[in-house]
Coordinates of C-alpha atoms and ligand atoms in Angstrom, one line a residue:
M28 CA 15.8 -59.5 -73.0
T29 CA 15.2 -59.7 -69.3
I30 CA 18.1 -60.3 -67.0
V31 CA 16.8 -63.7 -66.0
S32 CA 16.6 -65.0 -69.6
F33 CA 19.9 -63.5 -70.4
V34 CA 21.5 -65.4 -67.5
L35 CA 19.8 -68.5 -68.7
F36 CA 21.0 -68.0 -72.2
L37 CA 24.5 -67.5 -71.0
G38 CA 24.2 -70.7 -68.9
L39 CA 23.2 -72.7 -71.9
V40 CA 26.1 -71.4 -74.0
R41 CA 28.5 -72.4 -71.2
Q42 CA 27.0 -75.8 -70.8
G43 CA 27.3 -76.3 -74.5
N44 CA 31.0 -75.4 -74.4
A45 CA 31.6 -77.7 -71.4
Q46 CA 30.0 -80.6 -73.1
Q47 CA 32.0 -80.1 -76.2
Q48 CA 35.2 -80.0 -74.2
Q49 CA 34.2 -83.0 -72.2
Q50 CA 34.1 -85.1 -75.4
Q51 CA 37.4 -83.8 -76.6
Q52 CA 39.0 -84.4 -73.2
N53 CA 37.6 -87.7 -72.4
H54 CA 40.9 -89.6 -72.2
D55 CA 43.6 -90.4 -69.8
P56 CA 44.9 -87.2 -68.3
S57 CA 48.5 -88.5 -68.4
E58 CA 48.3 -88.1 -72.1
N59 CA 48.3 -84.4 -71.4
V60 CA 51.6 -84.4 -69.5
P61 CA 53.8 -83.6 -72.5
G62 CA 51.6 -80.6 -73.3
L63 CA 51.9 -79.4 -69.7
L64 CA 55.7 -79.7 -69.7
E65 CA 56.0 -77.8 -73.0
W66 CA 53.7 -75.1 -71.7
I67 CA 55.7 -74.5 -68.5
Q68 CA 59.0 -74.4 -70.4
S69 CA 57.6 -72.0 -72.9
L70 CA 56.8 -69.4 -70.1
P71 CA 59.5 -66.9 -68.9
N72 CA 61.6 -68.5 -66.2
G73 CA 59.8 -71.8 -66.7
F74 CA 62.1 -74.7 -66.2
V75 CA 61.8 -78.5 -65.9
S76 CA 65.1 -80.3 -65.3
N77 CA 65.9 -82.9 -67.9
K78 CA 67.1 -85.1 -65.0
I79 CA 63.5 -85.9 -64.1
T80 CA 61.2 -88.2 -66.0
I81 CA 57.5 -88.9 -65.9
P82 CA 56.8 -92.4 -67.0
Q83 CA 53.8 -92.4 -69.3
D84 CA 52.9 -96.0 -68.8
T85 CA 50.2 -95.6 -66.2
T86 CA 49.4 -99.3 -66.0
T87 CA 52.6 -100.0 -64.0
T88 CA 51.9 -97.4 -61.4
T89 CA 48.2 -98.0 -60.7
S90 CA 48.8 -100.7 -58.1
S91 CA 50.6 -98.2 -55.8
S92 CA 47.7 -95.8 -55.7
V93 CA 46.9 -96.9 -52.2
H94 CA 49.8 -94.9 -51.1
S95 CA 49.7 -92.1 -53.7
L96 CA 48.7 -88.6 -53.6
S97 CA 48.5 -88.1 -57.3
A98 CA 45.1 -89.5 -58.2
S99 CA 46.0 -89.4 -61.8
N100 CA 48.8 -91.9 -61.3
V101 CA 51.4 -89.6 -62.6
F102 CA 54.7 -89.8 -60.8
L103 CA 58.0 -88.1 -61.1
F104 CA 61.3 -89.9 -61.0
A105 CA 65.0 -88.9 -61.1
Q106 CA 66.5 -90.1 -64.3
T107 CA 70.0 -89.3 -63.3
D108 CA 71.6 -88.2 -60.0
I109 CA 70.5 -84.9 -58.7
T110 CA 72.5 -83.0 -56.1
K111 CA 71.3 -81.3 -53.0
N112 CA 69.7 -77.9 -53.6
E113 CA 69.6 -78.4 -57.3
T114 CA 66.5 -76.9 -58.9
V115 CA 64.3 -79.6 -60.4
M116 CA 61.6 -77.3 -61.7
Y117 CA 60.7 -73.6 -61.7
I118 CA 57.0 -73.0 -62.1
P119 CA 56.6 -69.3 -63.2
T120 CA 53.9 -67.1 -61.8
Q121 CA 52.0 -67.1 -65.1
A122 CA 51.3 -70.8 -64.6
L123 CA 50.1 -70.6 -61.0
I124 CA 46.4 -70.4 -60.2
G125 CA 45.5 -68.3 -57.2
Q126 CA 48.1 -65.5 -57.0
E127 CA 45.5 -62.9 -57.8
K128 CA 44.5 -60.9 -54.8
E129 CA 40.8 -61.7 -55.0
V130 CA 41.5 -65.4 -55.3
A131 CA 44.6 -66.0 -53.1
G132 CA 44.2 -68.8 -50.7
R133 CA 40.4 -68.7 -50.8
N134 CA 38.8 -71.9 -52.0
C135 CA 35.5 -70.7 -53.5
P136 CA 36.9 -67.8 -55.6
M137 CA 39.7 -70.2 -56.8
L138 CA 37.0 -72.7 -57.7
R139 CA 35.1 -70.1 -59.6
M140 CA 38.2 -69.1 -61.5
I141 CA 39.0 -72.7 -62.4
L142 CA 35.5 -73.2 -63.8
E143 CA 35.7 -70.0 -65.7
E144 CA 39.0 -71.0 -67.2
Y145 CA 37.6 -74.4 -68.1
D146 CA 34.7 -72.7 -69.9
K147 CA 37.2 -70.7 -72.0
G148 CA 38.5 -73.9 -73.4
T149 CA 41.7 -73.5 -75.5
E150 CA 41.4 -69.7 -75.0
S151 CA 42.3 -70.1 -71.4
K152 CA 45.9 -69.1 -70.5
Y153 CA 46.0 -72.1 -68.2
Y154 CA 44.6 -74.5 -70.8
P155 CA 47.3 -77.2 -70.5
Y156 CA 46.8 -77.4 -66.8
I157 CA 43.0 -77.2 -66.7
R158 CA 42.9 -79.8 -69.4
F159 CA 45.0 -82.1 -67.2
L160 CA 42.9 -81.4 -64.1
L161 CA 39.5 -81.7 -65.5
G162 CA 40.2 -83.7 -68.6
R163 CA 38.8 -86.9 -67.5
Q164 CA 35.1 -87.2 -66.6
N165 CA 35.0 -90.7 -65.4
V166 CA 31.9 -92.6 -64.4
D167 CA 32.9 -95.4 -62.0
G168 CA 34.6 -93.2 -59.5
D169 CA 37.7 -95.4 -59.5
D170 CA 40.0 -93.0 -61.3
G171 CA 41.0 -89.4 -61.3
I172 CA 40.0 -86.9 -58.7
R173 CA 37.0 -88.9 -57.4
K174 CA 39.2 -91.2 -55.5
A175 CA 41.5 -88.5 -54.2
T176 CA 39.5 -87.7 -51.2
T177 CA 37.1 -89.7 -49.0
A178 CA 34.5 -87.0 -49.7
A179 CA 34.2 -88.4 -53.2
W180 CA 34.0 -92.0 -52.3
S181 CA 31.0 -94.2 -52.8
T182 CA 28.3 -94.1 -50.1
K183 CA 29.2 -97.7 -49.2
G184 CA 32.9 -97.0 -49.0
Q185 CA 32.2 -94.0 -46.7
A186 CA 29.8 -96.1 -44.6
L187 CA 32.4 -98.9 -44.1
L188 CA 35.0 -96.5 -43.1
K189 CA 32.6 -94.9 -40.6
T190 CA 31.8 -98.4 -39.2
M191 CA 35.5 -99.0 -38.8
V192 CA 36.3 -95.8 -37.0
G193 CA 33.2 -95.8 -34.9
R194 CA 32.7 -92.7 -32.7
E195 CA 36.2 -92.5 -31.2
L196 CA 38.7 -93.1 -33.9
L197 CA 39.7 -90.6 -36.7
P198 CA 38.6 -89.3 -39.0
Y199 CA 35.4 -88.0 -37.6
K200 CA 33.8 -86.6 -40.8
F201 CA 33.9 -87.2 -44.5
L202 CA 31.4 -85.2 -46.4
R203 CA 32.3 -82.2 -48.3
L204 CA 30.1 -81.0 -51.0
C205 CA 30.7 -78.1 -53.3
T206 CA 27.1 -77.0 -53.0
S207 CA 27.3 -76.6 -49.2
K208 CA 30.8 -75.2 -49.1
C209 CA 30.7 -72.8 -52.1
P210 CA 26.9 -72.3 -52.7
T211 CA 27.4 -69.2 -54.8
V212 CA 29.6 -71.1 -57.2
C213 CA 27.9 -74.5 -57.2
S214 CA 24.2 -74.0 -56.8
D215 CA 23.5 -72.1 -60.0
N216 CA 22.3 -74.8 -62.3
K217 CA 20.5 -78.1 -62.6
D218 CA 22.6 -79.9 -65.3
P219 CA 24.0 -83.1 -63.6
K220 CA 27.1 -83.0 -65.8
R221 CA 27.8 -79.5 -64.9
Q222 CA 27.2 -80.2 -61.2
Q223 CA 29.6 -83.1 -61.4
L224 CA 32.2 -80.9 -63.1
Q225 CA 31.8 -78.3 -60.3
Q226 CA 32.1 -80.9 -57.6
D227 CA 35.2 -82.4 -59.3
A228 CA 36.7 -78.9 -59.6
Y229 CA 36.0 -78.3 -56.0
L230 CA 37.7 -81.5 -54.9
I231 CA 40.7 -80.6 -57.1
V232 CA 41.0 -77.2 -55.4
M233 CA 40.7 -78.9 -52.0
S234 CA 43.2 -81.6 -52.6
R235 CA 45.8 -79.9 -54.7
K236 CA 46.1 -76.4 -53.3
K237 CA 49.4 -75.7 -51.6
S238 CA 50.2 -72.5 -49.8
G239 CA 47.0 -71.1 -51.3
L240 CA 48.2 -71.9 -54.9
M241 CA 47.6 -74.4 -57.5
I242 CA 51.0 -75.3 -58.7
P243 CA 51.1 -77.4 -61.9
L244 CA 53.6 -80.2 -62.1
F245 CA 54.7 -79.7 -58.5
D246 CA 51.3 -81.1 -57.6
F247 CA 52.1 -84.4 -59.3
I248 CA 54.9 -85.1 -56.8
N249 CA 53.8 -87.8 -54.4
H250 CA 53.9 -87.5 -50.7
R251 CA 56.2 -89.5 -48.4
N252 CA 57.9 -88.6 -45.2
G253 CA 61.1 -89.8 -43.6
K254 CA 64.2 -90.6 -45.6
W255 CA 62.1 -90.8 -48.7
Q256 CA 61.3 -87.1 -48.8
N257 CA 63.7 -85.5 -51.3
V258 CA 62.2 -82.3 -52.6
D259 CA 60.6 -79.2 -51.2
M260 CA 59.5 -75.8 -52.7
E261 CA 60.0 -72.1 -52.0
I262 CA 57.9 -69.3 -53.3
H263 CA 59.6 -66.4 -55.1
T264 CA 58.1 -63.3 -56.6
D265 CA 58.3 -64.7 -60.1
G266 CA 57.5 -68.3 -59.4
V267 CA 57.9 -71.4 -57.4
R268 CA 61.2 -73.1 -57.1
V269 CA 61.2 -76.8 -56.5
Y270 CA 64.5 -78.2 -55.4
A271 CA 66.3 -81.2 -54.0
I272 CA 66.6 -81.2 -50.2
R273 CA 69.2 -84.0 -50.4
D274 CA 71.2 -85.8 -53.0
I275 CA 68.8 -87.9 -55.1
L276 CA 70.0 -91.0 -56.9
A277 CA 68.9 -92.0 -60.4
G278 CA 65.8 -94.1 -60.3
E279 CA 64.4 -92.7 -57.0
Q280 CA 60.9 -91.4 -57.1
L281 CA 60.6 -87.7 -56.2
Y282 CA 58.7 -87.2 -52.9
R283 CA 57.6 -84.1 -51.1
S284 CA 55.9 -84.0 -47.8
L285 CA 52.5 -82.6 -47.0
T286 CA 53.2 -82.5 -43.3
E287 CA 56.9 -82.2 -42.7
C288 CA 57.8 -79.7 -45.3
I289 CA 59.7 -76.5 -44.6
N290 CA 56.6 -74.3 -44.4
C291 CA 54.4 -76.9 -42.7
G292 CA 54.8 -75.6 -39.2
N293 CA 53.2 -77.8 -36.6
Y294 CA 51.6 -80.0 -39.1
K295 CA 54.0 -82.8 -38.4
Y296 CA 52.1 -83.6 -35.2
K297 CA 48.7 -82.3 -36.1
Y298 CA 48.1 -83.5 -39.6
V299 CA 48.9 -87.2 -39.6
T300 CA 48.0 -90.5 -41.4
Q301 CA 44.3 -90.2 -40.4
H302 CA 44.0 -86.7 -41.9
V303 CA 45.8 -87.7 -45.0
L304 CA 43.3 -90.5 -45.4
Q305 CA 40.4 -88.2 -44.9
D306 CA 41.4 -85.4 -47.2
C307 CA 43.6 -87.1 -49.8
G308 CA 42.0 -90.6 -49.9
F309 CA 45.1 -92.7 -49.4
V310 CA 47.0 -94.3 -46.6
E311 CA 50.5 -92.8 -46.5
A312 CA 53.4 -95.1 -47.0
Y313 CA 55.7 -95.5 -44.0
P314 CA 56.7 -93.7 -41.9
R315 CA 53.2 -93.1 -40.7
R316 CA 52.2 -91.0 -37.8
W317 CA 49.0 -91.9 -35.9
V318 CA 47.2 -89.9 -33.3
V319 CA 46.6 -92.6 -30.8
D320 CA 44.4 -90.8 -28.3
R321 CA 41.0 -89.3 -28.9
G322 CA 42.7 -86.5 -30.8
N323 CA 40.7 -83.9 -29.1
T324 CA 43.4 -81.9 -27.4
K325 CA 46.1 -79.7 -28.8
E326 CA 48.8 -82.0 -27.5
S327 CA 47.5 -85.2 -29.0
L328 CA 49.5 -88.4 -28.5
V329 CA 51.4 -89.2 -31.7
A330 CA 53.0 -92.5 -32.5
E331 CA 55.2 -93.0 -35.5
I332 CA 55.5 -96.3 -37.2
T333 CA 58.3 -96.8 -39.7
V334 CA 60.0 -99.6 -41.5
D335 CA 63.6 -100.5 -40.6
K336 CA 65.6 -103.2 -42.2
D337 CA 67.0 -105.9 -39.9
D338 CA 68.6 -109.3 -40.7
N339 CA 65.2 -110.8 -41.3
G340 CA 63.9 -108.2 -43.7
E341 CA 61.6 -105.3 -42.9
E342 CA 60.6 -104.6 -39.4
R343 CA 58.1 -102.1 -38.0
V344 CA 59.4 -99.8 -35.5
L345 CA 57.5 -97.5 -33.1
R346 CA 58.7 -94.1 -32.1
W347 CA 57.3 -91.3 -30.0
P348 CA 58.1 -88.2 -32.1
R349 CA 56.4 -85.6 -30.0
D350 CA 58.8 -84.8 -27.2
N351 CA 59.0 -88.5 -26.5
R352 CA 55.5 -88.2 -25.0
R353 CA 54.1 -91.7 -24.3
P354 CA 50.7 -92.9 -23.2
T355 CA 49.4 -92.6 -19.7
M356 CA 47.8 -95.6 -18.1
E357 CA 44.4 -94.1 -18.9
E358 CA 45.4 -93.6 -22.5
L359 CA 46.6 -97.2 -22.7
D360 CA 43.3 -98.4 -21.5
W361 CA 41.5 -96.5 -24.2
I362 CA 43.9 -97.8 -26.9
Q363 CA 43.4 -101.4 -25.7
T364 CA 39.7 -100.9 -25.9
Q365 CA 39.8 -99.5 -29.4
L366 CA 42.1 -102.2 -30.5
S367 CA 39.8 -104.9 -29.2
L368 CA 36.9 -103.2 -31.0
L369 CA 38.8 -103.1 -34.3
R370 CA 39.7 -106.8 -34.0
Q371 CA 36.1 -107.7 -33.4
L372 CA 35.3 -105.9 -36.7
N373 CA 37.2 -108.4 -38.7
S374 CA 34.3 -110.3 -40.4
T375 CA 32.3 -107.1 -40.8
M376 CA 35.3 -105.6 -42.6
E377 CA 35.8 -108.6 -44.8
S378 CA 32.2 -108.7 -46.0
G379 CA 32.0 -104.9 -46.3
L380 CA 35.2 -104.8 -48.4
V381 CA 34.0 -107.5 -50.8
D382 CA 30.8 -105.5 -51.3
L383 CA 32.7 -102.4 -52.6
K384 CA 32.7 -101.7 -56.3
S385 CA 35.8 -99.6 -56.2
Q386 CA 39.1 -101.5 -56.1
H387 CA 40.7 -98.3 -54.8
E388 CA 38.4 -97.9 -51.9
R389 CA 38.7 -101.5 -51.0
S390 CA 42.5 -101.5 -50.9
V391 CA 42.7 -98.2 -49.1
I392 CA 40.1 -99.1 -46.4
E393 CA 41.7 -102.5 -45.8
E394 CA 45.1 -101.0 -45.5
Y395 CA 43.9 -98.3 -43.2
Y396 CA 42.2 -100.9 -41.0
L397 CA 45.3 -103.1 -40.8
G398 CA 47.5 -100.0 -40.3
Y399 CA 45.4 -98.6 -37.4
M400 CA 45.5 -102.0 -35.6
E401 CA 49.3 -102.3 -36.3
A402 CA 49.9 -98.9 -34.7
M403 CA 47.8 -99.7 -31.7
E404 CA 49.4 -103.2 -31.3
L405 CA 52.9 -101.7 -31.4
V406 CA 51.8 -99.2 -28.8
M407 CA 50.5 -101.9 -26.5
M408 CA 53.7 -104.0 -27.0
D409 CA 55.8 -101.0 -26.3
S410 CA 54.0 -100.4 -23.0
E411 CA 54.4 -104.1 -22.1
H412 CA 58.1 -103.8 -22.5
G413 CA 57.8 -101.2 -19.8
H414 CA 59.5 -98.0 -19.8
K415 CA 62.9 -99.6 -20.1
Q416 CA 63.6 -97.7 -23.2
S417 CA 62.4 -94.4 -21.9
H418 CA 66.0 -93.1 -21.8
E419 CA 66.1 -93.6 -25.6
M420 CA 66.1 -90.3 -27.4
S421 CA 63.1 -89.3 -29.4
I422 CA 63.8 -88.9 -33.0
E423 CA 63.1 -85.2 -32.9
D424 CA 63.8 -82.8 -30.2
A425 CA 61.0 -80.2 -30.5
A426 CA 63.1 -77.7 -28.7
T427 CA 65.4 -77.5 -31.8
D428 CA 62.6 -76.4 -34.0
P429 CA 62.2 -72.7 -34.0
N430 CA 59.9 -72.8 -37.1
D431 CA 57.2 -74.5 -35.2
P432 CA 54.8 -72.0 -33.9
D433 CA 51.8 -73.1 -32.1
T434 CA 49.6 -70.9 -34.1
D435 CA 50.4 -72.0 -37.6
S436 CA 48.1 -70.9 -40.5
L437 CA 46.1 -74.1 -41.0
D438 CA 44.1 -72.6 -43.8
T439 CA 46.9 -71.9 -46.2
N440 CA 49.6 -74.4 -45.6
N441 CA 48.6 -77.7 -46.9
V442 CA 47.5 -79.6 -49.9
C443 CA 44.9 -82.1 -48.8
Q444 CA 43.3 -80.3 -46.0
E445 CA 40.3 -78.4 -45.0
T446 CA 39.1 -78.1 -41.4
S447 CA 39.9 -81.5 -40.1
V448 CA 42.8 -80.6 -37.9
K449 CA 41.9 -80.5 -34.3
Ligands
NAG530 C1 70.6 -73.2 -53.5 O1 70.4 -72.9 -54.9 C2 69.8 -71.6 -55.1 C3 69.4 -71.4 -56.6 O2 70.4 -72.0 -57.4 C4 70.8 -70.6 -54.7 O3 70.3 -69.3 -54.9 C5 71.1 -70.8 -53.2 O4 72.1 -69.9 -52.8 C6 71.6 -72.2 -52.9 N1 71.7 -72.4 -51.5 C7 72.7 -73.0 -51.0 C8 72.7 -73.2 -49.5 O5 73.7 -73.4 -51.6
NAG531 C1 40.5 -111.3 -40.5 O1 41.3 -112.3 -39.8 C2 41.9 -113.2 -40.7 C3 42.5 -114.3 -39.8 O2 43.3 -113.7 -38.7 C4 42.9 -112.6 -41.6 O3 43.5 -113.5 -42.4 C5 42.2 -111.5 -42.4 O4 43.1 -110.8 -43.2 C6 41.4 -110.5 -41.5 N1 40.6 -109.7 -42.3 C7 40.8 -108.3 -42.4 C8 39.9 -107.6 -43.3 O5 41.7 -107.8 -41.8

């Protein structure tokens, strides 16, 4: 047998396996959650607190997907009160993908490994996790991984978003294909199903990796900043400890932060609402941070919009988190121009949105459009009120943050990121 035909033969066997698995696995991934929990708890040091619960009724949570990280609509909640620093889960090393030296933190080797594990089927030592990740091969693009990043959106959805942001607003780019990013892994066959699997697996790596690792269960925890954030993680030699960063009340959803976590360095100003949209495919829930200048300098102008309760209900509040830096006259002019352009797009957006097949894309793009305008409107209002409030303290004093080096490791820190940080 020549080498070429041998490789071909191998390829056929693999594809056969993959198709078989696809049929077996073609159901809602949340059905695989109990198996995943059981698996983690069966490993040495594996621990999942019985104080957390993962509702299995996915229909009730789907509507919140505009704001959700977890494309699978799996969310974690506190079932009873949890105290600060309590361990909510311990994911042992054996369950982590990516700690091997040749894989660590590198996207393409990690992708290769995940595909290899997928091909092993039930023989894979990561089977419960892989089954969850790649279990659903959906067709309409409105579920699972394919809505989890704008890279996987429909051409129309991407085009509408591009129209909206024009040349000057963020994000600047959307497209990320496995075949161009990891050609040695993804260009080796012509089977469309296999290609889709490779692309899905690639997006999974890009959107779920944290600190260079794929961390099962932890990666279900949704993202939200501000007072909502309640858990964080630390890496130990034998696993990852996920713990409460404050007291958590029964019924609260567990939230981690992609941008303001303990090991996230300078991300809190560099990786904001616009990047979360680009890489993770959702509009973050308040508080939101928007880069409100061209975003082409290191010291970009960051506005934070959050919700505060007043007597009349919810109120949007603007803050300047970055050393209280506010816009210059020139920047205000630019913001005013962009805001007018966005407002003029109203009917274009309306007809464009109606035209989208995916409910998810429609909701997310609309929310992003309204959110961008809201942020810029608040900035303009703030400037009209003059600099009366300039004595007001900014919410964070950057000087008090020793863990905030300018040269953070952008490649390894975050979940939904690639190279989008300017
Ligand atoms: C938090 O909990 C961990 C693990 O139980 C413990 O080792 C650590 O000392 C605790 N930290 C504090 C500040 O109490
Ligand atoms: C366009 O403007 C109308 C009237 O102000 C508003 O009701 C509608 O929600 C806007 N459409 C979008 C897509 O923002």
